[in-house]
Amino acid sequence: MSDLPSQSKDAWSSSTYQTNASFVYSDENTSPVLRLLDPKLGERILDLGCGSGELTQRLSALVGPSGHVHGVDSSNSMVDAARSLGLTVSQGDMQALVLTAENQGSYDAVFSSAALHWCKDDPEGVVKGAYTALKKGGRFVGECGGFLNCVGVRTALHIVLKKRGHNAASLDPWYFTTPECLSTQISKHKFTRITALLHPRPTRLPTGLRGWLTTFTRTTWLAGLDDREAEAVMSEVEEMCGVDMRDEKGQWTMMYVRLRWSAVKE
């Protein structure tokens, strides 16, 4: 669930992720995309951007002992956390998926949750990798942040960083695309029966906006800033966004918009 553009240092901490962002893999938020995937007993499923493995573990239970789920994530911290659950997980970039000859064309489904929006460098590479991994008639199903995801917060980050002399566009790692754009990319690779739709999902933040910013921006957007400036940026973004995102009880809610898709390999 957490693939990132290539960086020399691991941009993720599985413990921080689990503390501040457990909503990413909660039953409530992942049930819709799992219903779309409809995993069956005995299936082989490739989980791209598997993160700390909680959802991969649920997939493994759904396919049963006669099936197999293989996770891939770019973060060593996330891979270690997923392996601690007893899962089969590889470290790698889902934008440039490496498959053995034996695994090419061997999967019944390729799945991805909350990961494609981190693939700004080459989102189409993810589609290409999924096609290579799938059997004929196999399913490519997933969900990611879509157009308008994190609206308000993303704008605030751009404003604050630009004001401080940074190139916000180059620091922004997110790829929040439209259903039309994603459908076009998928159709280039001989997928059929393509569906892609946006689903607004206001999401409560268990540790507030600061916890969210620490998890998702400190080591990505703000990776090149020293601690003092990064804290100042997050404080200013928090102040700007409070008027719309914090209710009268002090609870923070993020406006998530999820892009959910499915396609079948010809």
Short mmCIF file of C-alpha atoms in Angstrom, two decimals:
data_model
loop_
_atom_site.label_atom_id
_atom_site.label_comp_id
_atom_site.label_asym_id
_atom_site.label_seq_id
_atom_site.Cartn_x
_atom_site.Cartn_y
_atom_site.Cartn_z
CA MET A 1 0.00 0.00 0.00
CA SER A 2 2.94 2.28 0.18
CA ASP A 3 5.16 2.26 -2.89
CA LEU A 4 7.19 5.42 -3.34
CA PRO A 5 9.40 7.04 -5.95
CA SER A 6 12.93 5.73 -5.61
CA GLN A 7 14.90 7.25 -2.75
CA SER A 8 18.24 6.28 -1.27
CA LYS A 9 16.73 6.17 2.22
CA ASP A 10 13.63 4.18 3.14
CA ALA A 11 10.83 6.75 3.25
CA TRP A 12 8.55 4.64 5.42
CA SER A 13 8.37 3.50 9.02
CA SER A 14 5.91 0.64 9.44
CA SER A 15 5.32 1.51 13.11
CA THR A 16 4.51 5.17 12.32
CA TYR A 17 2.24 4.04 9.51
CA GLN A 18 0.36 1.62 11.76
CA THR A 19 -0.03 4.26 14.49
CA ASN A 20 -1.18 7.18 12.32
CA ALA A 21 -2.77 5.54 9.28
CA SER A 22 -4.41 2.24 10.22
CA PHE A 23 -7.53 3.50 8.42
CA VAL A 24 -5.72 2.72 5.15
CA TYR A 25 -6.20 -1.03 5.67
CA SER A 26 -9.29 -1.02 7.95
CA ASP A 27 -12.15 -3.39 7.12
CA GLU A 28 -14.51 -0.46 6.63
CA ASN A 29 -12.32 1.27 4.05
CA THR A 30 -11.05 -1.78 2.16
CA SER A 31 -14.23 -3.88 1.93
CA PRO A 32 -15.45 -2.16 -1.28
CA VAL A 33 -12.28 -2.90 -3.27
CA LEU A 34 -12.10 -6.45 -1.88
CA ARG A 35 -15.66 -7.04 -3.06
CA LEU A 36 -14.61 -5.79 -6.49
CA LEU A 37 -11.63 -8.15 -6.51
CA ASP A 38 -13.80 -11.07 -5.32
CA PRO A 39 -10.89 -13.40 -4.41
CA LYS A 40 -11.66 -17.10 -4.59
CA LEU A 41 -10.26 -20.20 -2.95
CA GLY A 42 -7.17 -21.49 -4.71
CA GLU A 43 -6.33 -18.30 -6.60
CA ARG A 44 -2.86 -16.84 -7.06
CA ILE A 45 -2.88 -13.09 -6.34
CA LEU A 46 -0.10 -10.52 -6.64
CA ASP A 47 -0.48 -7.61 -4.20
CA LEU A 48 1.39 -4.53 -5.44
CA GLY A 49 2.32 -1.99 -2.77
CA CYS A 50 1.36 -4.34 0.06
CA GLY A 51 2.66 -2.09 2.83
CA SER A 52 2.79 -3.64 6.30
CA GLY A 53 0.79 -6.62 5.13
CA GLU A 54 -2.54 -6.42 6.97
CA LEU A 55 -4.60 -6.49 3.78
CA THR A 56 -2.31 -9.08 2.20
CA GLN A 57 -2.98 -11.28 5.21
CA ARG A 58 -6.73 -10.95 4.64
CA LEU A 59 -6.27 -11.90 0.99
CA SER A 60 -4.29 -14.97 2.04
CA ALA A 61 -7.15 -16.08 4.27
CA LEU A 62 -9.64 -15.60 1.44
CA VAL A 63 -7.71 -17.70 -1.11
CA GLY A 64 -7.05 -20.36 1.52
CA PRO A 65 -4.21 -22.87 1.80
CA SER A 66 -4.70 -24.00 -1.80
CA GLY A 67 -4.10 -20.44 -3.05
CA HIS A 68 -1.14 -18.08 -2.82
CA VAL A 69 -0.68 -14.33 -2.30
CA HIS A 70 2.64 -12.64 -3.03
CA GLY A 71 3.21 -9.07 -1.86
CA VAL A 72 5.57 -6.46 -3.30
CA ASP A 73 6.59 -3.19 -1.65
CA SER A 74 9.43 -0.72 -2.15
CA SER A 75 9.99 -0.11 1.57
CA ASN A 76 12.27 -2.42 3.53
CA SER A 77 10.50 -1.43 6.75
CA MET A 78 7.12 -2.40 5.29
CA VAL A 79 8.48 -5.64 3.85
CA ASP A 80 9.91 -6.62 7.23
CA ALA A 81 6.58 -5.89 8.92
CA ALA A 82 4.67 -7.94 6.34
CA ARG A 83 7.10 -10.85 6.59
CA SER A 84 6.65 -10.83 10.38
CA LEU A 85 3.04 -11.85 9.69
CA GLY A 86 4.28 -14.94 7.88
CA LEU A 87 3.58 -13.54 4.42
CA THR A 88 5.52 -14.04 1.20
CA VAL A 89 6.74 -10.55 0.27
CA SER A 90 9.43 -9.16 -2.03
CA GLN A 91 11.12 -5.77 -1.95
CA GLY A 92 10.78 -4.01 -5.29
CA ASP A 93 9.43 -1.11 -7.32
CA MET A 94 5.94 -1.82 -8.67
CA GLN A 95 6.65 0.65 -11.49
CA ALA A 96 9.36 -1.68 -12.78
CA LEU A 97 8.11 -5.07 -11.68
CA VAL A 98 10.62 -7.92 -11.94
CA LEU A 99 9.04 -11.34 -12.55
CA THR A 100 10.72 -14.66 -13.12
CA ALA A 101 9.78 -16.50 -16.29
CA GLU A 102 7.87 -18.96 -14.13
CA ASN A 103 5.71 -16.20 -12.61
CA GLN A 104 4.91 -14.37 -15.83
CA GLY A 105 1.34 -15.07 -16.84
CA SER A 106 0.75 -17.11 -13.68
CA TYR A 107 -1.55 -14.94 -11.54
CA ASP A 108 -5.33 -15.03 -11.45
CA ALA A 109 -5.43 -11.45 -10.19
CA VAL A 110 -3.16 -8.47 -9.61
CA PHE A 111 -4.35 -6.27 -6.77
CA SER A 112 -3.24 -2.88 -5.46
CA SER A 113 -4.63 -0.75 -2.64
CA ALA A 114 -3.47 2.77 -1.72
CA ALA A 115 -0.26 2.48 -3.73
CA LEU A 116 -0.68 3.59 -7.35
CA HIS A 117 -0.90 7.26 -6.34
CA TRP A 118 2.74 7.03 -5.18
CA CYS A 119 3.82 5.96 -8.69
CA LYS A 120 4.21 9.40 -10.23
CA ASP A 121 7.39 8.44 -12.07
CA ASP A 122 5.80 5.73 -14.22
CA PRO A 123 2.19 4.79 -13.45
CA GLU A 124 1.89 3.06 -16.81
CA GLY A 125 4.77 0.80 -15.76
CA VAL A 126 2.48 -0.58 -13.07
CA VAL A 127 -0.16 -1.42 -15.67
CA LYS A 128 2.45 -3.08 -17.88
CA GLY A 129 3.72 -5.16 -14.96
CA ALA A 130 0.21 -6.25 -14.04
CA TYR A 131 -0.44 -7.38 -17.61
CA THR A 132 2.77 -9.40 -17.68
CA ALA A 133 1.94 -11.10 -14.38
CA LEU A 134 -1.62 -12.09 -15.25
CA LYS A 135 -3.00 -15.18 -16.91
CA LYS A 136 -5.27 -14.67 -19.88
CA GLY A 137 -8.62 -13.69 -18.39
CA GLY A 138 -6.93 -12.54 -15.17
CA ARG A 139 -8.18 -9.51 -13.25
CA PHE A 140 -6.40 -6.23 -12.51
CA VAL A 141 -8.23 -4.61 -9.60
CA GLY A 142 -7.30 -1.81 -7.25
CA GLU A 143 -7.92 1.46 -5.52
CA CYS A 144 -5.79 4.55 -5.03
CA GLY A 145 -6.09 8.23 -4.37
CA GLY A 146 -7.83 9.82 -7.33
CA PHE A 147 -8.55 13.28 -8.69
CA LEU A 148 -9.39 15.69 -5.81
CA ASN A 149 -7.86 13.40 -3.18
CA CYS A 150 -6.47 15.38 -0.20
CA VAL A 151 -7.93 18.56 -1.65
CA GLY A 152 -6.99 21.53 0.52
CA VAL A 153 -4.00 19.90 2.18
CA ARG A 154 -2.16 19.45 -1.10
CA THR A 155 -2.81 23.09 -2.03
CA ALA A 156 -1.59 24.23 1.38
CA LEU A 157 1.63 22.25 0.99
CA HIS A 158 2.25 23.87 -2.39
CA ILE A 159 1.57 27.37 -1.05
CA VAL A 160 3.76 27.02 2.03
CA LEU A 161 6.67 25.41 0.18
CA LYS A 162 6.60 27.95 -2.66
CA LYS A 163 6.59 30.79 -0.13
CA ARG A 164 9.77 29.33 1.34
CA GLY A 165 11.48 29.19 -2.05
CA HIS A 166 11.01 25.48 -2.79
CA ASN A 167 9.85 23.97 -6.07
CA ALA A 168 6.64 22.43 -4.75
CA ALA A 169 5.71 20.76 -8.04
CA SER A 170 8.94 18.76 -8.08
CA LEU A 171 8.61 17.84 -4.39
CA ASP A 172 5.00 16.67 -4.79
CA PRO A 173 5.16 12.84 -5.11
CA TRP A 174 1.45 12.22 -5.67
CA TYR A 175 -0.33 11.00 -8.78
CA PHE A 176 -4.05 11.65 -8.27
CA THR A 177 -5.43 10.94 -11.71
CA THR A 178 -8.90 10.87 -13.25
CA PRO A 179 -10.90 7.76 -14.20
CA GLU A 180 -10.60 8.74 -17.85
CA CYS A 181 -6.81 9.00 -17.76
CA LEU A 182 -6.37 5.72 -15.90
CA SER A 183 -8.78 3.92 -18.24
CA THR A 184 -6.77 5.16 -21.23
CA GLN A 185 -3.51 3.90 -19.70
CA ILE A 186 -5.01 0.49 -18.92
CA SER A 187 -6.57 0.12 -22.38
CA LYS A 188 -3.14 0.58 -24.05
CA HIS A 189 -2.09 -2.79 -22.65
CA LYS A 190 -4.83 -5.03 -24.09
CA PHE A 191 -7.10 -5.01 -21.05
CA THR A 192 -10.84 -5.15 -21.61
CA ARG A 193 -13.99 -4.67 -19.48
CA ILE A 194 -12.37 -1.64 -17.88
CA THR A 195 -14.21 0.28 -15.19
CA ALA A 196 -12.81 3.22 -13.21
CA LEU A 197 -14.83 5.42 -10.86
CA LEU A 198 -14.19 8.04 -8.18
CA HIS A 199 -15.58 7.49 -4.68
CA PRO A 200 -15.49 10.38 -2.16
CA ARG A 201 -14.64 9.12 1.34
CA PRO A 202 -14.24 11.61 4.19
CA THR A 203 -11.75 9.94 6.52
CA ARG A 204 -11.15 10.64 10.20
CA LEU A 205 -7.50 11.02 11.15
CA PRO A 206 -6.80 9.13 14.41
CA THR A 207 -3.78 11.27 15.34
CA GLY A 208 -4.91 14.49 13.69
CA LEU A 209 -3.45 16.26 10.70
CA ARG A 210 0.00 16.48 12.29
CA GLY A 211 0.22 12.69 12.61
CA TRP A 212 -0.95 12.36 9.00
CA LEU A 213 1.61 14.90 7.75
CA THR A 214 4.38 13.20 9.70
CA THR A 215 3.49 9.85 8.12
CA PHE A 216 2.88 10.88 4.55
CA THR A 217 4.92 14.05 3.92
CA ARG A 218 7.90 14.29 6.30
CA THR A 219 9.97 11.71 4.42
CA THR A 220 8.51 12.41 0.96
CA TRP A 221 7.54 16.04 0.25
CA LEU A 222 9.76 17.33 3.07
CA ALA A 223 12.60 14.82 2.86
CA GLY A 224 15.15 17.46 1.84
CA LEU A 225 14.27 19.89 4.62
CA ASP A 226 15.95 19.95 8.01
CA ASP A 227 13.80 19.15 11.06
CA ARG A 228 13.26 22.77 12.03
CA GLU A 229 11.96 23.84 8.63
CA ALA A 230 9.91 20.67 8.17
CA GLU A 231 8.19 21.24 11.52
CA ALA A 232 7.50 24.86 10.55
CA VAL A 233 5.97 23.79 7.23
CA MET A 234 3.74 21.19 8.89
CA SER A 235 2.62 23.69 11.53
CA GLU A 236 1.69 26.27 8.89
CA VAL A 237 -0.20 23.70 6.80
CA GLU A 238 -2.02 22.54 9.93
CA GLU A 239 -3.04 26.11 10.76
CA MET A 240 -4.25 26.78 7.20
CA CYS A 241 -6.33 23.61 7.00
CA GLY A 242 -7.92 23.70 10.44
CA VAL A 243 -10.81 25.90 9.35
CA ASP A 244 -12.15 23.21 6.99
CA MET A 245 -10.82 19.96 8.43
CA ARG A 246 -11.18 20.23 12.23
CA ASP A 247 -14.64 20.06 13.81
CA GLU A 248 -15.90 21.73 16.99
CA LYS A 249 -14.62 18.79 19.08
CA GLY A 250 -11.13 19.02 17.61
CA GLN A 251 -11.49 15.91 15.41
CA TRP A 252 -9.63 16.10 12.09
CA THR A 253 -11.14 14.67 8.89
CA MET A 254 -9.39 14.40 5.53
CA MET A 255 -11.32 14.59 2.25
CA TYR A 256 -10.22 11.40 0.55
CA VAL A 257 -11.40 10.61 -2.98
CA ARG A 258 -10.64 7.05 -4.03
CA LEU A 259 -10.20 5.90 -7.62
CA ARG A 260 -11.36 2.28 -7.87
CA TRP A 261 -10.78 0.24 -11.02
CA SER A 262 -11.06 -3.19 -12.54
CA ALA A 263 -9.97 -4.69 -15.86
CA VAL A 264 -9.51 -8.10 -17.47
CA LYS A 265 -6.52 -9.27 -19.50
CA GLU A 266 -7.46 -10.36 -23.01
#
